Coordinates of C-alpha atoms and ligand atoms in Angstrom, one line a residue:
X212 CA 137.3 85.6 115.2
X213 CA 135.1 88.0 116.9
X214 CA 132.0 85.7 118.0
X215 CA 129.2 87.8 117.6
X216 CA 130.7 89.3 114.2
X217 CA 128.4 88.2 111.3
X218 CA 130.0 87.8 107.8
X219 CA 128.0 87.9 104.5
X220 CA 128.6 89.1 100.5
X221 CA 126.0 92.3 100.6
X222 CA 125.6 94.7 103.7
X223 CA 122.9 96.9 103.5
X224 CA 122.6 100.0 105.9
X225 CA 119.2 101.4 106.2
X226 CA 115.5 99.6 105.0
X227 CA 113.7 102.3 103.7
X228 CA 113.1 102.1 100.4
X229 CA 116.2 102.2 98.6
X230 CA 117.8 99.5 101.4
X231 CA 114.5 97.2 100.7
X232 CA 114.9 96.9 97.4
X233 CA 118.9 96.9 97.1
X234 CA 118.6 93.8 99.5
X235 CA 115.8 92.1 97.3
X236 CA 117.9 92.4 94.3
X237 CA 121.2 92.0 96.0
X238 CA 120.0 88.6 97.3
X239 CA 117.4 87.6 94.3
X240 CA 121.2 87.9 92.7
X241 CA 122.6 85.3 95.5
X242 CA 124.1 87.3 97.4
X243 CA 124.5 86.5 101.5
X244 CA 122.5 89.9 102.8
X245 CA 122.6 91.1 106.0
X246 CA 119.7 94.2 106.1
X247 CA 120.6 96.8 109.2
X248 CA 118.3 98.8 110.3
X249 CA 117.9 101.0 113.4
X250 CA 114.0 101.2 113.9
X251 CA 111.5 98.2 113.9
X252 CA 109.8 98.9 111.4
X253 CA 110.7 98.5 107.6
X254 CA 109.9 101.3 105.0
X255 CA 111.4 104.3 106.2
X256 CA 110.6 107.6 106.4
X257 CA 107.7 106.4 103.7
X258 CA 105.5 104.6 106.5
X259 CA 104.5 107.4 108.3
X260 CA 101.4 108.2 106.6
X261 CA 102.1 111.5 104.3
X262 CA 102.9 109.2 101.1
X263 CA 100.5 107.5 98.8
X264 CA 102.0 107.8 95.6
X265 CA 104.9 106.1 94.1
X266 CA 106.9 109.2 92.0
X267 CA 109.7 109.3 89.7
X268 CA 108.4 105.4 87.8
X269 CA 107.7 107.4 85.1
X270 CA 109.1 109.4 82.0
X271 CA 106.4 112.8 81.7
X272 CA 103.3 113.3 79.9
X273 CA 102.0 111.5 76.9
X274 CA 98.7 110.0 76.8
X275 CA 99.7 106.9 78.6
X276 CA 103.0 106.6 81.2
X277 CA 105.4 103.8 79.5
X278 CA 107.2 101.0 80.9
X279 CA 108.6 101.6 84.2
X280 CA 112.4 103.2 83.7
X281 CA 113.9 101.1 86.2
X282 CA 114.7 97.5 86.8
X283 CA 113.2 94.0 87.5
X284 CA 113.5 94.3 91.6
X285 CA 112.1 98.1 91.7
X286 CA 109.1 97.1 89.3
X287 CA 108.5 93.7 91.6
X288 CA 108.6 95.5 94.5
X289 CA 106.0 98.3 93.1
X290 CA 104.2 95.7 91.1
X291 CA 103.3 94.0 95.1
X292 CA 103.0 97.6 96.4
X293 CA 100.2 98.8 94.5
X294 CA 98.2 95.2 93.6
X295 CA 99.1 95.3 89.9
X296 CA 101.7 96.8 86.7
X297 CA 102.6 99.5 87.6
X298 CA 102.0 101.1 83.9
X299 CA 98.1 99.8 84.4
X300 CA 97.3 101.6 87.9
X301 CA 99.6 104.8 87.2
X302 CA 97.4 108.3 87.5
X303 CA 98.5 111.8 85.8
X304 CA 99.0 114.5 88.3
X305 CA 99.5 117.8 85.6
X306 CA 102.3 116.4 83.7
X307 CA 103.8 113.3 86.2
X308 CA 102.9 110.1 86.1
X309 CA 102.3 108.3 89.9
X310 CA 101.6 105.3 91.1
X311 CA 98.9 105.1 94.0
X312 CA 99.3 102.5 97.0
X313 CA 97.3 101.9 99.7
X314 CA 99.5 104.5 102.6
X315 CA 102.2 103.5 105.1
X316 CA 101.1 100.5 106.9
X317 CA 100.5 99.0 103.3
X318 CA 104.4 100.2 102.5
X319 CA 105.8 98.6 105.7
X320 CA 103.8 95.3 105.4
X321 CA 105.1 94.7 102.2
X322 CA 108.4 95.3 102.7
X323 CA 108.4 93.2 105.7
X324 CA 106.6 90.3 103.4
X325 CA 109.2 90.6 100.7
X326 CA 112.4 90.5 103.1
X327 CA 110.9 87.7 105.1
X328 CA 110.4 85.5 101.9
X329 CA 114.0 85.8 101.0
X330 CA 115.9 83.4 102.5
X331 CA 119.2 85.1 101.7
X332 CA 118.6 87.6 103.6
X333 CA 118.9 88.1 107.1
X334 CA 117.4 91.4 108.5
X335 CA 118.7 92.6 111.7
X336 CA 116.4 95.4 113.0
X337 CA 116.2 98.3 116.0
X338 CA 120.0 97.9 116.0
X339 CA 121.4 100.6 114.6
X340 CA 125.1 101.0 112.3
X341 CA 126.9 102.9 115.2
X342 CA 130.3 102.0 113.8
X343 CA 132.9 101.7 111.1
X344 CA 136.0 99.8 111.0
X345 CA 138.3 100.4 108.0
X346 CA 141.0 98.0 106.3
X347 CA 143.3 100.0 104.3
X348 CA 140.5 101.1 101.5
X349 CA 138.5 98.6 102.4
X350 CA 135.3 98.7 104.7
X351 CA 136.2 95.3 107.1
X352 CA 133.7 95.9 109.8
X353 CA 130.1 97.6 110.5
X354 CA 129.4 97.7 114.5
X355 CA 126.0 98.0 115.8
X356 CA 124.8 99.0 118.7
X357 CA 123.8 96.3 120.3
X358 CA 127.6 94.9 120.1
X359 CA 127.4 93.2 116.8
X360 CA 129.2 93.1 114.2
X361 CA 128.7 92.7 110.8
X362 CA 131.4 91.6 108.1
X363 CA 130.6 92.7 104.4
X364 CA 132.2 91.8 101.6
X365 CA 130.6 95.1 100.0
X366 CA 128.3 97.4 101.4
X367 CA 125.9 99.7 100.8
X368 CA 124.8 103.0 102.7
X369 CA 120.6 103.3 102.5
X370 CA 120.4 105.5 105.8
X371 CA 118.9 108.4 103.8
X372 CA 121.6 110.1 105.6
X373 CA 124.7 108.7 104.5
X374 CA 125.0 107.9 108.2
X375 CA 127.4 104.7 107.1
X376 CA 129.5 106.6 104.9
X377 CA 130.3 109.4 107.3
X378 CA 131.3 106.2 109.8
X379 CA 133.8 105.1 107.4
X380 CA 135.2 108.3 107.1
X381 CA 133.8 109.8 103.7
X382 CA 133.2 113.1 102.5
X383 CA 129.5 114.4 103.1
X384 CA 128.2 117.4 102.4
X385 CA 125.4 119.3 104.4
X386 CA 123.2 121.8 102.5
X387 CA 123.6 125.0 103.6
X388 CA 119.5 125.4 103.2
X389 CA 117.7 122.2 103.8
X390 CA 114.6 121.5 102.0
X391 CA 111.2 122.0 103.8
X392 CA 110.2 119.0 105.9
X393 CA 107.0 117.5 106.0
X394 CA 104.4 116.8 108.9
X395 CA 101.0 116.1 109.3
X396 CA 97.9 114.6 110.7
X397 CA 95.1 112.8 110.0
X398 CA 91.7 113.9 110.2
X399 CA 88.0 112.0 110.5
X400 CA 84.4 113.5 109.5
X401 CA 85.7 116.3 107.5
X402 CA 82.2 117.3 105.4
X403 CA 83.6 117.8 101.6
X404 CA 79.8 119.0 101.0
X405 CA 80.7 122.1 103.2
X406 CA 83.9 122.9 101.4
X407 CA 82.0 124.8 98.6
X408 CA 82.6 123.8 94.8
X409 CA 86.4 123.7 94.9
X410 CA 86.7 120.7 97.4
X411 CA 88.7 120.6 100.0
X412 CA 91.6 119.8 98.4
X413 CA 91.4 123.6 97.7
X414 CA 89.8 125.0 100.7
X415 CA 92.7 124.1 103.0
X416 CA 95.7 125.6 101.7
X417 CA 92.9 128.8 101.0
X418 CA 91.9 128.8 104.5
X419 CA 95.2 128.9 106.0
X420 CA 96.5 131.1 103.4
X421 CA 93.8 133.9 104.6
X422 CA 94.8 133.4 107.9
X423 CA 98.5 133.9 106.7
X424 CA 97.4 137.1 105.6
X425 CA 95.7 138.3 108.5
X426 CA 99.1 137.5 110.6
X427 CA 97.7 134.8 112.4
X428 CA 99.5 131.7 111.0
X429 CA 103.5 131.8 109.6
X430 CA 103.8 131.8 106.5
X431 CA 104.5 128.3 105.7
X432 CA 101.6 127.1 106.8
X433 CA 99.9 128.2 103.7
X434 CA 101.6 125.6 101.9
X435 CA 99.7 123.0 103.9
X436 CA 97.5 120.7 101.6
X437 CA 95.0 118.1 102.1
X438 CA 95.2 114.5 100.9
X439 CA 92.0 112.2 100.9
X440 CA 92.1 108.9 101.7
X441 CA 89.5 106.0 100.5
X442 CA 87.3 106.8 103.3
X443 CA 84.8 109.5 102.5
X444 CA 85.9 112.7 104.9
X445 CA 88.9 111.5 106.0
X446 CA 92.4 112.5 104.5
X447 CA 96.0 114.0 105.7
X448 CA 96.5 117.7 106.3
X449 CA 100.6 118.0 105.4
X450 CA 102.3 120.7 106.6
X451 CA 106.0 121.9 104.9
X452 CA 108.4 123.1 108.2
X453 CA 111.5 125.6 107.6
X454 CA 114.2 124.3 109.7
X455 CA 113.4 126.8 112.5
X456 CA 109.8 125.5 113.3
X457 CA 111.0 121.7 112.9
X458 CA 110.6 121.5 116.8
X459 CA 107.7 122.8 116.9
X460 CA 106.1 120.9 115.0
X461 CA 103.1 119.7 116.9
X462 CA 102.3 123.3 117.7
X463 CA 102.2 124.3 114.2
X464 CA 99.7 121.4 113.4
X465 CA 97.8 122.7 116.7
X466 CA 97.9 126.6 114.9
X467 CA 96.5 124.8 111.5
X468 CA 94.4 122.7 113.1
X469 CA 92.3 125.3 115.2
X470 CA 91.9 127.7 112.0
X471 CA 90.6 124.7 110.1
X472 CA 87.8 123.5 112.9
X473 CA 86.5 126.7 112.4
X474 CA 84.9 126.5 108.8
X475 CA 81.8 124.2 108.5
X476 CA 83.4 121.6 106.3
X477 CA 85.7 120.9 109.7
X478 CA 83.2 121.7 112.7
X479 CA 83.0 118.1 113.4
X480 CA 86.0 116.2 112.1
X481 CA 88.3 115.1 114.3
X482 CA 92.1 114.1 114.6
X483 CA 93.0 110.7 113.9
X484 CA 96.7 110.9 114.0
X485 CA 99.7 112.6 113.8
X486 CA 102.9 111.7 112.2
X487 CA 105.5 110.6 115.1
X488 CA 107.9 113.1 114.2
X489 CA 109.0 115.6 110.9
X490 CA 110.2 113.9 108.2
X491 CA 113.2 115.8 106.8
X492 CA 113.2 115.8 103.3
X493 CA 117.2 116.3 103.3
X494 CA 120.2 115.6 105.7
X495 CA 123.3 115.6 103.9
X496 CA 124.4 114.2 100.5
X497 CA 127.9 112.6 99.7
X498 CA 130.2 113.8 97.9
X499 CA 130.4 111.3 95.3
X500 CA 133.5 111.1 92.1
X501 CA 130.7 112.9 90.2
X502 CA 128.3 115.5 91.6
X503 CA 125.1 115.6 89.6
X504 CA 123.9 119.1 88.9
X505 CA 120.7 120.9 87.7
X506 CA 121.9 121.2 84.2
X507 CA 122.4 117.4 83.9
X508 CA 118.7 116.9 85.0
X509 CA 117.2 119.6 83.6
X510 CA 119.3 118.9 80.1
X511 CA 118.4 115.2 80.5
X512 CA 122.0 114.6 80.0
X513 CA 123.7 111.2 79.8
X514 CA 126.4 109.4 81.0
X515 CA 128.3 106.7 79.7
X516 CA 128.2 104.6 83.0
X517 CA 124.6 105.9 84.0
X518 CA 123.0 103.2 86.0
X519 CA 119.8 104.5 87.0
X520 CA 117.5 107.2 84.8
X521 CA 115.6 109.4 85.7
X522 CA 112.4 111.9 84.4
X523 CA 111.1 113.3 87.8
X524 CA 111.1 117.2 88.3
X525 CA 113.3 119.0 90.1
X526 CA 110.5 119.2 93.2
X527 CA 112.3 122.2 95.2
X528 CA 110.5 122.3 99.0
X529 CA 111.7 126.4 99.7
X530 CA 111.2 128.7 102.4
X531 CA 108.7 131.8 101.5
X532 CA 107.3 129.7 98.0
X533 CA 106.4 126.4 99.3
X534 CA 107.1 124.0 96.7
X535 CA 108.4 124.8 92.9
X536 CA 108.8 122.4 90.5
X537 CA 110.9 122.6 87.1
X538 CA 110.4 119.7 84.5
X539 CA 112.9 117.5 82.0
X540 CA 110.9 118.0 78.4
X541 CA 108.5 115.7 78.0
X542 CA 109.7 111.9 77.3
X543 CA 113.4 112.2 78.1
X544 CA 115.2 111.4 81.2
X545 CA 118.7 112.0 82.4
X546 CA 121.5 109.5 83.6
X547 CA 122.9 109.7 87.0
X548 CA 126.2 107.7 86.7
X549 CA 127.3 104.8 89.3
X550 CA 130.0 108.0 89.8
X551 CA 127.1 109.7 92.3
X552 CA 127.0 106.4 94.4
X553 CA 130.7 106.3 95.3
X554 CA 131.5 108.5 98.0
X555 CA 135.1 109.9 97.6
X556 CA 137.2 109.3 100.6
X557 CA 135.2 106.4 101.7
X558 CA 136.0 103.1 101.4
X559 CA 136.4 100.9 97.8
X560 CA 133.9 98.4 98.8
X561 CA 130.9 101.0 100.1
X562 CA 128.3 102.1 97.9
X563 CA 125.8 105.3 98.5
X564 CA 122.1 104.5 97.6
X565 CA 119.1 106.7 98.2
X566 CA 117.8 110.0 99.3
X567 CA 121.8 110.6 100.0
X568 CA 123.4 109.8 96.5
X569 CA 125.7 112.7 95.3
X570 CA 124.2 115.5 93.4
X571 CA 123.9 119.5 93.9
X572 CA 120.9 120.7 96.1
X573 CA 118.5 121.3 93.3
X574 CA 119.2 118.0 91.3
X575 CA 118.9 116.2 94.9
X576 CA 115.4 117.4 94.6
X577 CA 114.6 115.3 91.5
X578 CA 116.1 112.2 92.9
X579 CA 114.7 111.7 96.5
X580 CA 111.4 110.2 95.6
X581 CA 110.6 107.1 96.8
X582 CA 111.2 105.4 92.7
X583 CA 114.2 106.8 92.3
X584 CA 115.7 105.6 95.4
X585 CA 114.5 102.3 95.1
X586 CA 116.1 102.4 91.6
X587 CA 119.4 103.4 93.2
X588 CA 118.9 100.7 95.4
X589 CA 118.7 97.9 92.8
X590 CA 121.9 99.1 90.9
X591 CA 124.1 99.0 94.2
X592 CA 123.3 96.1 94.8
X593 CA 124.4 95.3 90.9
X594 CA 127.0 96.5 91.2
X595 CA 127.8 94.3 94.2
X596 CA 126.7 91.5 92.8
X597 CA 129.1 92.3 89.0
Ligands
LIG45 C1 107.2 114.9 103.9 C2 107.7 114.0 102.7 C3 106.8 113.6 101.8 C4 107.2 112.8 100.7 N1 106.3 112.3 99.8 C5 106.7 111.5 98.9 C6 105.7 110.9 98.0 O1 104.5 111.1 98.1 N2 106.2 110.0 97.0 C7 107.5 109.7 96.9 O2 107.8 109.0 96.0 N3 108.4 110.3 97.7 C8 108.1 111.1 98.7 N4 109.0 111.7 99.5 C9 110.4 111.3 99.3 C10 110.7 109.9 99.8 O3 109.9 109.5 100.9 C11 112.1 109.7 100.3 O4 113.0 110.5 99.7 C12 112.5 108.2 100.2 O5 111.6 107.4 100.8 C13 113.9 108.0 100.8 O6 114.2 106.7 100.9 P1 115.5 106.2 101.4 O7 115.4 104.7 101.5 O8 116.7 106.8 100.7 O9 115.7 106.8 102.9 P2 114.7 106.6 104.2 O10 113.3 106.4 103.9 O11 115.1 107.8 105.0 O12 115.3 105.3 104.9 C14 116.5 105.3 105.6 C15 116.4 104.1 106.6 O13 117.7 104.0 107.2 C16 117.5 103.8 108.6 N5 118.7 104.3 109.3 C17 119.1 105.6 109.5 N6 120.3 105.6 110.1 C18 120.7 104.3 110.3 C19 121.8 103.6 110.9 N7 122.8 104.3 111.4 N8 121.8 102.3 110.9 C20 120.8 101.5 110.4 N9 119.7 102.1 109.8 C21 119.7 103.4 109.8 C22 116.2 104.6 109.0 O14 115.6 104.2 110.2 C23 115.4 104.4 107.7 O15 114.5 103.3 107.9 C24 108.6 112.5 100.6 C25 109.5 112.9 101.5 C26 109.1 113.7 102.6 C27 110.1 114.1 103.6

């Protein structure tokens, strides 16, 4: 036997998350876990400071948002998140339900709490899945980088990017028109008293929307909004990025950032931070035995073997409209059916869970929020665990 190969019940590719929480619940199952993951840090692409809700927890409207729809691991894991149920501290946004928590250093620290308290688990981190070694139809080996090797009984892909899967040789499919991704920065001594009556929650996409029209900004940067923090005048500006400005993206935040110091409720603020790098909202989904679709999520159909279900909008990041949401009615959710987390071609024993799970480009957009994938997450590793 290989010395440096590592054998255990439960691989899990990827701790953002959908990884987190599939390893909690794969090893709160018993389950020997070995978490991979290729940065050193735990959380994501959720830790970089643009999130600070928890979406897709929640069926829509009503006067009050329900029981969580997913299970045990997903509410624990929110429950430690936020500070309390998640039913109690959820806020209504139009007609969503959220669930606040305290940013991306919050996100990570938790994570890093929960994995560390489970013995069963042992996390393997800034070493990323480089490699994938197939048995017949089975998944027999995971190589990292660093020259180990990890032997799973089952496995599951969390990379956001179906990064394991296309190792073992499944089918993935890239969309032809990739969602918007998301940048930002965080700013200091903003004066909300300056802002006029609207706040500036309203004044920023405004101001860069008028210099839009003047042709001195692209056009995406109108979509830019501003997210307050705790702190009195401090908050993220987010900026949605086409695939063409992706690269440069500080140089859009530098564009944004000079039209904003020039109003009064700006003139003193002051850059905090910016996020390291983009965050992509989508790199590829596999093609799974089932493909969800937009009907199925906007129908809130069912499915026989649905394992997860799910009530957030279809939350479309475009080019030339910023973002466009379309909603389930009010109270239902759809299924998505374990179907969308095997990947066809790839290997019996390796799941799909995640930002990456198999659906059309449109119902993608109603499952990559952070509750949704940490839902998928949980019933991977139930299934793993069955
Ligand atoms: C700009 C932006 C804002 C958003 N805002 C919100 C929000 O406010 N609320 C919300 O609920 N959702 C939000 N989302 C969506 C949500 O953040 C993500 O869809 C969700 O967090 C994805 O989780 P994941 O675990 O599937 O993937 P990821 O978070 O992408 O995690 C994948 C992990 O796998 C690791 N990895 C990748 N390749 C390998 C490899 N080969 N080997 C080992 N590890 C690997 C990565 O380092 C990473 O840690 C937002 C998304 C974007 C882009």
């Amino acid at each position: 036997m290989n010395p440096r190969a590592e054998r255990c019940d439960v691989a899990v590719a990827g701790a953002g998350t959908a990884g987190i929480v599939a390893a909690l619940a794969a090893a709160r199952g018993g389950a020997r876990v070995v978490l991979i993951e290729s940065s050193d840090r735990l959380g994501g692409i959720a830790i970089h400071g643009l999130h600070r809700f928890v979406c897709g927890l929640f069926r829509t409207g009503g006067a009050h948002p329900g029981a969580p729809l997913h299970g045990p691991a997903t509410r624990t894991f929110c429950r430690r998140l936020a500070g309390g149920e998640p039913e109690q501290l959820a806020v209504r946004r139009g007609r969503v339900w959220l669930l606040p928590f305290a940013g991306g250093e919050a996100l990570a620290a938790c994570a890093e709490r929960e994995i560390a308290a489970e013995k069963n688990i042992r996390l393997i981190a800034h070493d990323p899945a480089v490699r994938a070694e197939r048995a017949g139809d089975r998944l027999a080996e995971i190589g990292l980088a660093s020259g180990l090797v990890v032997q799973p009984a089952q496995a599951i892909d969390c990379t956001g990017s179906a990064a394991l899967c296309r190792l073992a040789g499944a089918q993935v499919d890239c969309p032809a028109q990739p969602a918007l991704a998301g940048y930002g920065f965080e700013v200091a001594d903003a004066d909300e008293s300056k802002a006029g009556a609207p706040g500036l929650a309203l004044a920023v996409p405004y101001l860069l929307r008028q210099a839009v029209d003047a042709g001195r900004l692209s056009v995406h940067l109108s979509y830019s909004t501003w997210e307050p923090s705790e702190v009195p005048g401090q908050g993220w500006i987010k900026l949605a990025l086409p695939v063409h400005a992706v690269a440069r993206a500080r140089e859009q935040a530098d564009f944004a950032w000079g039209i904003l110091k020039m109003a009064p409720a700006f003139a003193r603020a002051r850059i905090l931070r910016h996020v390291p790098a983009p965050l992509a909202r989508e790199t590829g989904h596999v093609r799974g035995e089932y493909v969800l679709t937009e009907d199925d999520v906007l129908g809130a159909r069912d499915f026989p073997d649905a394992v997860v279900h799910n009530a957030w909008p279809i939350e479309r990041w475009v080019e030339g409209q910023g973002v466009v949401y379309r909603y389930l009615p009010d109270g239902q959710a759809h299924g998505i059916p374990l179907r969308c987390l095997r990947p066809l071609g790839g290997p019996a024993n390796l799941l799909c869970a995640g930002a990456a799970v198999s659906a059309e480009p449109a119902a993608a957009a109603s499952l990559r929020v952070m509750g949704v994938c940490m839902a998928l997450g949980e019933a991977a590793a139930a299934h793993c665990l069955a």
